[in-house]
Amino acid sequence: MVNILLCINIIILLICICIYLIALKSKKAPRLFALYLGAFILFIESHIILAITTSFNFGTSEWFFNGEFDYNTKTEVITSINLFIIGMILGSVFIASTITYKSSSYDVTFENKSIARFSWLLLVSILPFVVVYLIKLIAFISSNGFYSLYINGNKISGGYILDLFFLTLYSLLISLKNKKKILFIILCVACVYLFIGARLEFMFKVFPVLIYYILISKNIHKYFRLKNILAISILFWGLIFSMQYSVSARDNIEMGSNIITTFLKQQGVSVNVIGIAIKDKNNSLLSESVILSPLYDSAISLANSLVGVQSNGNSVEFAENSFSLSHKLSYLEDPSAYLAGYGVGGAAIAELYIVGGYLACLIGGMLTYIFISILEKIAKKS
């Protein structure tokens, strides 16, 4: 039955891709969704693809939960993923019937001086907090050495205030003249992140800006010609592979003789987060609405950063009181590893399943596609 569900998953995924490409050709779909779909296939579908094409056993976990999920958990994982994809299909049909994306080019610059002044004011207001962080960082490196930032997670964090600073700075620079030169500088920063294995920092500080650059480009349509889509796809997979390789080299993890298979196996661990969440779904610690995590935890972290409070990291109190599914699952599965600073990561489908079961997964997939569609539509009007 599990193998049948895996095959059904691939069929549904192919249907989703075909419908999206047809809608995209008819200017009835957002280009931005291609990036999300690529990430979804990499992080969620990798283990399913490996299970069908190789001898890989789907539902086997080697991180936090060591072993193999039972039959019921496997079927629930695959079913929840299938319903999420069906939700995206329904969302694409809805958007195709209501929105048309014109092919006219557009550009976003700070010709409006009031917007420019506000943006620079925001940047300057954040700067003192960034300076405080840099002072703490220099003190940390002086005491522990630079290599300590590379070999473990016991590093001082700049929190959301640093994320906000970089995003504001990059967005401002890209919106001015000489976009390509500035983009080159940002890519150099990305290489530094890759070198130290900082995947999270790369995803939050650099990757969104690259998407923003494409969205505001005067000739946006040129990025979505077939040859450029292939180039962007190769770049995307190359960056992800580089990040994974840097982390493996840092932690002395053997990539294996078949690098591609090992890479997909490592990147697809997000699907195991869904399995762990389903396995522990009846635990009282998961009874709170984890869907509020991005709002609640981000607000608390930002508030702490603004007043100079340093987070204590993983703790029993945080695991019990936070809305974060990642912290709760990590604490439930391996308290000692969690308190040492490690975690299982997160997965939107897992959060949706905990909140509302299969129905939430279906609605979540539909809303995800609709949100991305509206986001690109708004960007075109700006």
Short mmCIF file of C-alpha atoms in Angstrom, two decimals:
data_model
loop_
_atom_site.label_atom_id
_atom_site.label_comp_id
_atom_site.label_asym_id
_atom_site.label_seq_id
_atom_site.Cartn_x
_atom_site.Cartn_y
_atom_site.Cartn_z
CA MET A 1 0.00 0.00 0.00
CA VAL A 2 2.86 2.38 0.83
CA ASN A 3 4.45 1.78 -2.58
CA ILE A 4 1.12 2.47 -4.28
CA LEU A 5 0.78 5.75 -2.38
CA LEU A 6 4.33 6.70 -3.39
CA CYS A 7 3.47 6.13 -7.06
CA ILE A 8 0.25 8.12 -6.67
CA ASN A 9 2.31 10.94 -5.16
CA ILE A 10 4.59 11.11 -8.20
CA ILE A 11 1.58 11.06 -10.54
CA ILE A 12 -0.11 13.91 -8.64
CA LEU A 13 3.17 15.87 -8.60
CA LEU A 14 3.56 15.47 -12.38
CA ILE A 15 -0.04 16.60 -12.89
CA CYS A 16 0.67 19.65 -10.74
CA ILE A 17 3.78 20.49 -12.78
CA CYS A 18 1.96 20.05 -16.11
CA ILE A 19 -1.00 22.21 -15.05
CA TYR A 20 1.37 24.90 -13.79
CA LEU A 21 3.43 24.93 -17.01
CA ILE A 22 0.28 25.15 -19.15
CA ALA A 23 -1.03 28.02 -17.02
CA LEU A 24 2.38 29.72 -17.10
CA LYS A 25 2.48 29.58 -20.89
CA SER A 26 -1.00 31.13 -20.96
CA LYS A 27 0.12 33.88 -18.53
CA LYS A 28 -2.27 32.51 -15.93
CA ALA A 29 0.32 31.47 -13.33
CA PRO A 30 2.98 33.27 -11.24
CA ARG A 31 6.59 32.76 -12.28
CA LEU A 32 7.65 32.94 -8.64
CA PHE A 33 5.90 29.62 -7.95
CA ALA A 34 8.58 27.83 -10.00
CA LEU A 35 11.11 28.57 -7.26
CA TYR A 36 8.77 27.29 -4.55
CA LEU A 37 8.00 24.16 -6.56
CA GLY A 38 11.70 23.47 -7.01
CA ALA A 39 12.31 23.81 -3.27
CA PHE A 40 9.28 21.62 -2.51
CA ILE A 41 10.57 18.84 -4.76
CA LEU A 42 14.04 19.05 -3.21
CA PHE A 43 13.10 19.11 0.47
CA ILE A 44 9.83 17.13 0.52
CA GLU A 45 9.85 14.86 -2.52
CA SER A 46 13.51 13.73 -2.46
CA HIS A 47 12.93 10.67 -0.28
CA ILE A 48 9.87 9.67 -2.30
CA ILE A 49 11.80 9.92 -5.56
CA LEU A 50 14.68 7.91 -4.07
CA ALA A 51 12.28 5.25 -2.76
CA ILE A 52 10.85 4.72 -6.25
CA THR A 53 14.08 4.92 -8.26
CA THR A 54 16.55 3.25 -5.86
CA SER A 55 16.63 0.75 -3.00
CA PHE A 56 16.14 3.54 -0.46
CA ASN A 57 13.56 2.66 2.20
CA PHE A 58 11.02 5.47 2.60
CA GLY A 59 10.24 6.42 6.18
CA THR A 60 13.70 5.69 7.57
CA SER A 61 15.15 8.37 9.84
CA GLU A 62 18.70 8.76 11.15
CA TRP A 63 18.29 12.14 12.82
CA PHE A 64 16.71 12.50 16.30
CA PHE A 65 14.26 9.67 15.62
CA ASN A 66 16.48 6.74 14.70
CA GLY A 67 14.68 3.92 12.98
CA GLU A 68 11.76 3.36 10.67
CA PHE A 69 8.26 4.79 11.00
CA ASP A 70 5.44 2.30 11.29
CA TYR A 71 3.01 1.55 8.46
CA ASN A 72 0.27 3.92 9.63
CA THR A 73 2.69 6.82 10.05
CA LYS A 74 4.10 6.28 6.56
CA THR A 75 0.65 6.27 4.96
CA GLU A 76 -0.38 9.40 6.84
CA VAL A 77 2.82 11.20 5.78
CA ILE A 78 2.33 10.39 2.09
CA THR A 79 -1.40 11.17 2.22
CA SER A 80 -0.81 14.56 3.83
CA ILE A 81 1.79 15.43 1.16
CA ASN A 82 -0.56 14.26 -1.61
CA LEU A 83 -3.38 16.43 -0.28
CA PHE A 84 -1.05 19.43 -0.04
CA ILE A 85 -0.12 18.99 -3.72
CA ILE A 86 -3.79 18.59 -4.66
CA GLY A 87 -4.41 21.82 -2.77
CA MET A 88 -1.78 23.56 -4.92
CA ILE A 89 -3.49 22.18 -8.03
CA LEU A 90 -6.85 23.58 -6.87
CA GLY A 91 -5.14 26.89 -6.13
CA SER A 92 -3.63 27.01 -9.62
CA VAL A 93 -7.03 26.34 -11.21
CA PHE A 94 -8.60 29.11 -9.11
CA ILE A 95 -5.86 31.63 -9.95
CA ALA A 96 -5.91 30.71 -13.65
CA SER A 97 -9.62 31.54 -13.75
CA THR A 98 -9.26 34.91 -12.01
CA ILE A 99 -5.83 36.46 -12.72
CA THR A 100 -3.89 37.22 -15.89
CA TYR A 101 -0.21 38.20 -15.69
CA LYS A 102 0.64 40.76 -18.32
CA SER A 103 4.04 40.50 -19.97
CA SER A 104 4.78 44.22 -19.83
CA SER A 105 8.08 45.09 -18.18
CA TYR A 106 8.33 47.20 -15.08
CA ASP A 107 11.00 48.66 -12.85
CA VAL A 108 11.12 49.75 -9.23
CA THR A 109 13.44 52.58 -8.21
CA PHE A 110 13.32 55.10 -5.42
CA GLU A 111 12.07 57.99 -7.51
CA ASN A 112 9.69 58.80 -4.67
CA LYS A 113 11.93 60.76 -2.29
CA SER A 114 9.64 60.26 0.70
CA ILE A 115 9.94 56.47 0.37
CA ALA A 116 13.71 56.78 -0.01
CA ARG A 117 13.98 58.93 3.11
CA PHE A 118 11.84 56.52 5.13
CA SER A 119 13.90 53.53 3.99
CA TRP A 120 17.20 55.16 4.88
CA LEU A 121 15.74 56.29 8.23
CA LEU A 122 14.78 52.69 8.96
CA LEU A 123 18.27 51.55 8.06
CA VAL A 124 19.95 54.17 10.25
CA SER A 125 17.65 53.40 13.19
CA ILE A 126 18.64 49.73 13.02
CA LEU A 127 22.36 50.50 12.73
CA PRO A 128 23.06 51.08 16.48
CA PHE A 129 21.70 47.63 17.32
CA VAL A 130 23.87 46.11 14.60
CA VAL A 131 26.93 47.88 16.02
CA VAL A 132 26.16 46.43 19.47
CA TYR A 133 25.92 42.97 17.91
CA LEU A 134 29.24 43.40 16.09
CA ILE A 135 30.95 44.42 19.34
CA LYS A 136 29.60 41.28 21.03
CA LEU A 137 30.64 39.19 18.03
CA ILE A 138 34.20 40.55 18.09
CA ALA A 139 34.39 39.84 21.82
CA PHE A 140 33.13 36.29 21.21
CA ILE A 141 35.73 35.65 18.49
CA SER A 142 38.47 37.11 20.70
CA SER A 143 37.57 34.65 23.46
CA ASN A 144 36.77 31.56 21.38
CA GLY A 145 38.50 32.10 18.05
CA PHE A 146 36.97 32.48 14.59
CA TYR A 147 36.98 28.73 14.01
CA SER A 148 34.40 28.35 16.78
CA LEU A 149 31.88 29.99 14.44
CA TYR A 150 32.61 27.29 11.91
CA ILE A 151 32.70 24.07 13.89
CA ASN A 152 29.64 24.31 16.13
CA GLY A 153 26.43 26.13 16.90
CA ASN A 154 27.67 27.86 20.07
CA LYS A 155 27.88 31.24 18.40
CA ILE A 156 26.35 34.55 19.28
CA SER A 157 23.30 35.33 17.16
CA GLY A 158 22.33 38.69 15.71
CA GLY A 159 18.70 37.61 15.73
CA TYR A 160 15.98 39.14 13.60
CA ILE A 161 17.39 42.64 13.93
CA LEU A 162 20.41 41.59 11.85
CA ASP A 163 18.17 39.87 9.30
CA LEU A 164 16.10 43.04 9.01
CA PHE A 165 19.24 45.14 8.59
CA PHE A 166 20.64 43.06 5.75
CA LEU A 167 17.31 42.74 3.95
CA THR A 168 16.73 46.50 4.17
CA LEU A 169 20.27 47.29 3.06
CA TYR A 170 20.25 44.88 0.12
CA SER A 171 16.80 45.98 -1.01
CA LEU A 172 17.85 49.62 -0.93
CA LEU A 173 21.05 48.99 -2.85
CA ILE A 174 19.36 46.87 -5.51
CA SER A 175 16.69 49.54 -5.99
CA LEU A 176 19.35 52.12 -6.86
CA LYS A 177 21.54 52.29 -9.96
CA ASN A 178 24.27 49.78 -10.84
CA LYS A 179 22.08 46.86 -9.79
CA LYS A 180 24.34 44.25 -11.37
CA LYS A 181 27.48 45.42 -9.56
CA ILE A 182 25.63 45.49 -6.26
CA LEU A 183 24.18 42.04 -6.95
CA PHE A 184 27.73 40.76 -7.48
CA ILE A 185 28.68 42.03 -4.00
CA ILE A 186 25.66 40.27 -2.49
CA LEU A 187 26.65 37.02 -4.23
CA CYS A 188 30.13 37.37 -2.70
CA VAL A 189 28.46 37.63 0.71
CA ALA A 190 26.52 34.48 -0.19
CA CYS A 191 29.80 32.66 -0.86
CA VAL A 192 31.00 33.58 2.64
CA TYR A 193 27.81 32.11 4.10
CA LEU A 194 28.33 28.94 2.07
CA PHE A 195 31.95 28.69 3.21
CA ILE A 196 31.02 28.64 6.90
CA GLY A 197 28.07 26.32 6.26
CA ALA A 198 25.51 28.95 7.31
CA ARG A 199 22.56 27.67 5.28
CA LEU A 200 19.93 29.44 7.39
CA GLU A 201 21.68 32.80 7.09
CA PHE A 202 21.95 32.35 3.33
CA MET A 203 18.28 31.48 2.93
CA PHE A 204 17.05 34.43 5.01
CA LYS A 205 19.55 37.17 4.11
CA VAL A 206 20.52 36.45 0.51
CA PHE A 207 17.99 34.22 -1.26
CA PRO A 208 14.97 36.55 -0.70
CA VAL A 209 16.98 39.44 -2.13
CA LEU A 210 17.80 37.46 -5.26
CA ILE A 211 14.08 36.80 -5.74
CA TYR A 212 13.38 40.50 -5.13
CA TYR A 213 15.99 41.44 -7.74
CA ILE A 214 14.27 39.28 -10.34
CA LEU A 215 10.85 40.71 -9.46
CA ILE A 216 11.92 44.35 -9.83
CA SER A 217 14.01 43.77 -12.94
CA LYS A 218 13.04 45.92 -15.89
CA ASN A 219 13.28 42.94 -18.22
CA ILE A 220 11.79 40.32 -15.93
CA HIS A 221 10.56 38.22 -18.84
CA LYS A 222 14.12 37.42 -19.96
CA TYR A 223 14.74 35.44 -16.77
CA PHE A 224 11.98 33.02 -17.71
CA ARG A 225 13.09 32.02 -21.16
CA LEU A 226 13.78 28.30 -21.38
CA LYS A 227 17.58 28.59 -21.33
CA ASN A 228 17.48 30.97 -18.38
CA ILE A 229 15.07 28.76 -16.45
CA LEU A 230 17.53 25.89 -16.93
CA ALA A 231 20.43 28.13 -15.84
CA ILE A 232 18.55 29.32 -12.74
CA SER A 233 17.61 25.73 -11.90
CA ILE A 234 21.23 24.58 -12.20
CA LEU A 235 22.35 27.53 -10.07
CA PHE A 236 19.69 26.73 -7.45
CA TRP A 237 20.68 23.07 -7.19
CA GLY A 238 24.36 24.02 -7.26
CA LEU A 239 23.98 26.43 -4.36
CA ILE A 240 22.00 23.91 -2.32
CA PHE A 241 24.61 21.23 -3.05
CA SER A 242 27.43 23.62 -2.07
CA MET A 243 25.70 24.42 1.21
CA GLN A 244 25.22 20.74 2.00
CA TYR A 245 28.78 19.88 1.03
CA SER A 246 30.18 22.67 3.23
CA VAL A 247 28.18 21.41 6.21
CA SER A 248 29.28 17.81 5.55
CA ALA A 249 32.91 18.91 5.34
CA ARG A 250 32.53 20.95 8.53
CA ASP A 251 31.04 18.06 10.49
CA ASN A 252 33.29 15.40 8.88
CA ILE A 253 30.25 13.63 7.40
CA GLU A 254 31.02 11.22 4.56
CA MET A 255 29.03 12.17 1.45
CA GLY A 256 29.22 8.62 0.12
CA SER A 257 30.27 7.18 -3.22
CA ASN A 258 27.04 8.24 -4.92
CA ILE A 259 27.10 11.97 -4.21
CA ILE A 260 23.72 12.73 -5.81
CA THR A 261 21.89 10.00 -3.87
CA THR A 262 23.56 11.04 -0.61
CA PHE A 263 22.75 14.68 -1.31
CA LEU A 264 19.06 13.96 -1.96
CA LYS A 265 18.89 11.73 1.10
CA GLN A 266 20.29 14.49 3.32
CA GLN A 267 18.15 17.27 1.86
CA GLY A 268 14.94 15.26 2.05
CA VAL A 269 14.95 15.00 5.83
CA SER A 270 12.11 17.54 5.97
CA VAL A 271 9.72 14.72 5.13
CA ASN A 272 10.88 12.96 8.31
CA VAL A 273 9.79 16.01 10.31
CA ILE A 274 6.27 15.29 9.07
CA GLY A 275 6.67 11.68 10.19
CA ILE A 276 7.88 12.66 13.66
CA ALA A 277 5.01 15.16 14.01
CA ILE A 278 2.43 12.53 13.04
CA LYS A 279 4.03 9.96 15.34
CA ASP A 280 3.83 12.38 18.29
CA LYS A 281 0.55 14.04 17.32
CA ASN A 282 -1.25 12.90 20.48
CA ASN A 283 1.38 14.27 22.85
CA SER A 284 0.02 17.01 25.10
CA LEU A 285 3.03 19.22 24.31
CA LEU A 286 1.75 19.56 20.73
CA SER A 287 -1.78 20.57 21.70
CA GLU A 288 -1.08 24.29 21.19
CA SER A 289 -1.59 25.89 17.81
CA VAL A 290 1.88 25.59 16.27
CA ILE A 291 0.68 27.51 13.22
CA LEU A 292 1.16 30.68 15.29
CA SER A 293 4.90 30.01 15.62
CA PRO A 294 6.11 32.39 12.87
CA LEU A 295 4.12 35.24 14.42
CA TYR A 296 4.65 34.54 18.11
CA ASP A 297 8.29 33.46 18.19
CA SER A 298 9.42 36.03 15.63
CA ALA A 299 7.76 38.85 17.56
CA ILE A 300 9.38 37.71 20.83
CA SER A 301 12.82 37.35 19.20
CA LEU A 302 12.57 40.75 17.54
CA ALA A 303 11.48 42.39 20.79
CA ASN A 304 14.40 40.79 22.63
CA SER A 305 16.83 41.97 19.95
CA LEU A 306 15.53 45.54 20.14
CA VAL A 307 16.04 45.75 23.90
CA GLY A 308 19.36 43.93 23.80
CA VAL A 309 18.24 40.69 25.45
CA GLN A 310 20.25 37.69 24.29
CA SER A 311 18.24 34.52 23.76
CA ASN A 312 19.30 31.58 25.90
CA GLY A 313 18.75 29.22 22.98
CA ASN A 314 17.22 25.81 23.46
CA SER A 315 15.77 25.24 26.91
CA VAL A 316 13.05 23.19 28.57
CA GLU A 317 11.05 26.34 29.27
CA PHE A 318 11.23 27.49 25.66
CA ALA A 319 10.25 24.07 24.31
CA GLU A 320 7.22 23.97 26.60
CA ASN A 321 6.07 27.58 26.13
CA SER A 322 7.01 28.28 22.51
CA PHE A 323 4.60 27.69 19.64
CA SER A 324 7.49 26.33 17.54
CA LEU A 325 6.83 22.79 16.33
CA SER A 326 10.54 22.34 15.65
CA HIS A 327 11.50 23.03 19.26
CA LYS A 328 8.71 20.85 20.64
CA LEU A 329 9.52 17.86 18.41
CA SER A 330 13.25 18.18 19.05
CA TYR A 331 12.69 18.20 22.80
CA LEU A 332 10.30 15.25 22.65
CA GLU A 333 12.58 13.06 20.54
CA ASP A 334 15.99 13.75 22.10
CA PRO A 335 16.08 16.19 25.05
CA SER A 336 19.87 15.98 25.47
CA ALA A 337 20.56 16.76 21.80
CA TYR A 338 17.99 19.56 21.87
CA LEU A 339 19.52 21.18 24.96
CA ALA A 340 22.93 20.92 23.24
CA GLY A 341 21.62 23.17 20.48
CA TYR A 342 20.42 20.74 17.82
CA GLY A 343 16.96 20.46 16.26
CA VAL A 344 14.90 18.48 13.76
CA GLY A 345 13.92 21.53 11.73
CA GLY A 346 10.44 22.41 10.58
CA ALA A 347 7.93 21.54 7.88
CA ALA A 348 4.81 23.48 6.98
CA ILE A 349 2.87 20.31 6.16
CA ALA A 350 3.68 18.96 9.64
CA GLU A 351 2.32 22.13 11.25
CA LEU A 352 -0.81 22.00 9.11
CA TYR A 353 -1.41 18.36 10.00
CA ILE A 354 -1.07 19.04 13.74
CA VAL A 355 -3.51 21.97 13.49
CA GLY A 356 -6.22 20.45 11.31
CA GLY A 357 -5.29 17.06 9.90
CA TYR A 358 -5.77 16.22 6.22
CA LEU A 359 -8.20 19.08 5.61
CA ALA A 360 -5.64 21.63 6.81
CA CYS A 361 -3.03 20.13 4.45
CA LEU A 362 -5.41 20.48 1.50
CA ILE A 363 -6.37 24.07 2.36
CA GLY A 364 -2.74 24.92 3.16
CA GLY A 365 -1.56 23.85 -0.29
CA MET A 366 -4.29 25.89 -1.96
CA LEU A 367 -3.57 29.01 0.12
CA THR A 368 0.18 28.69 -0.52
CA TYR A 369 -0.32 28.87 -4.28
CA ILE A 370 -2.85 31.70 -3.98
CA PHE A 371 -0.54 33.71 -1.70
CA ILE A 372 2.42 33.40 -4.10
CA SER A 373 0.15 34.39 -7.00
CA ILE A 374 -1.16 37.49 -5.24
CA LEU A 375 2.36 38.44 -4.12
CA GLU A 376 3.64 38.50 -7.71
CA LYS A 377 0.53 40.34 -8.89
CA ILE A 378 1.09 43.05 -6.27
CA ALA A 379 4.77 43.28 -7.24
CA LYS A 380 3.81 43.94 -10.85
CA LYS A 381 1.54 46.80 -9.79
CA SER A 382 4.15 48.48 -7.58
#
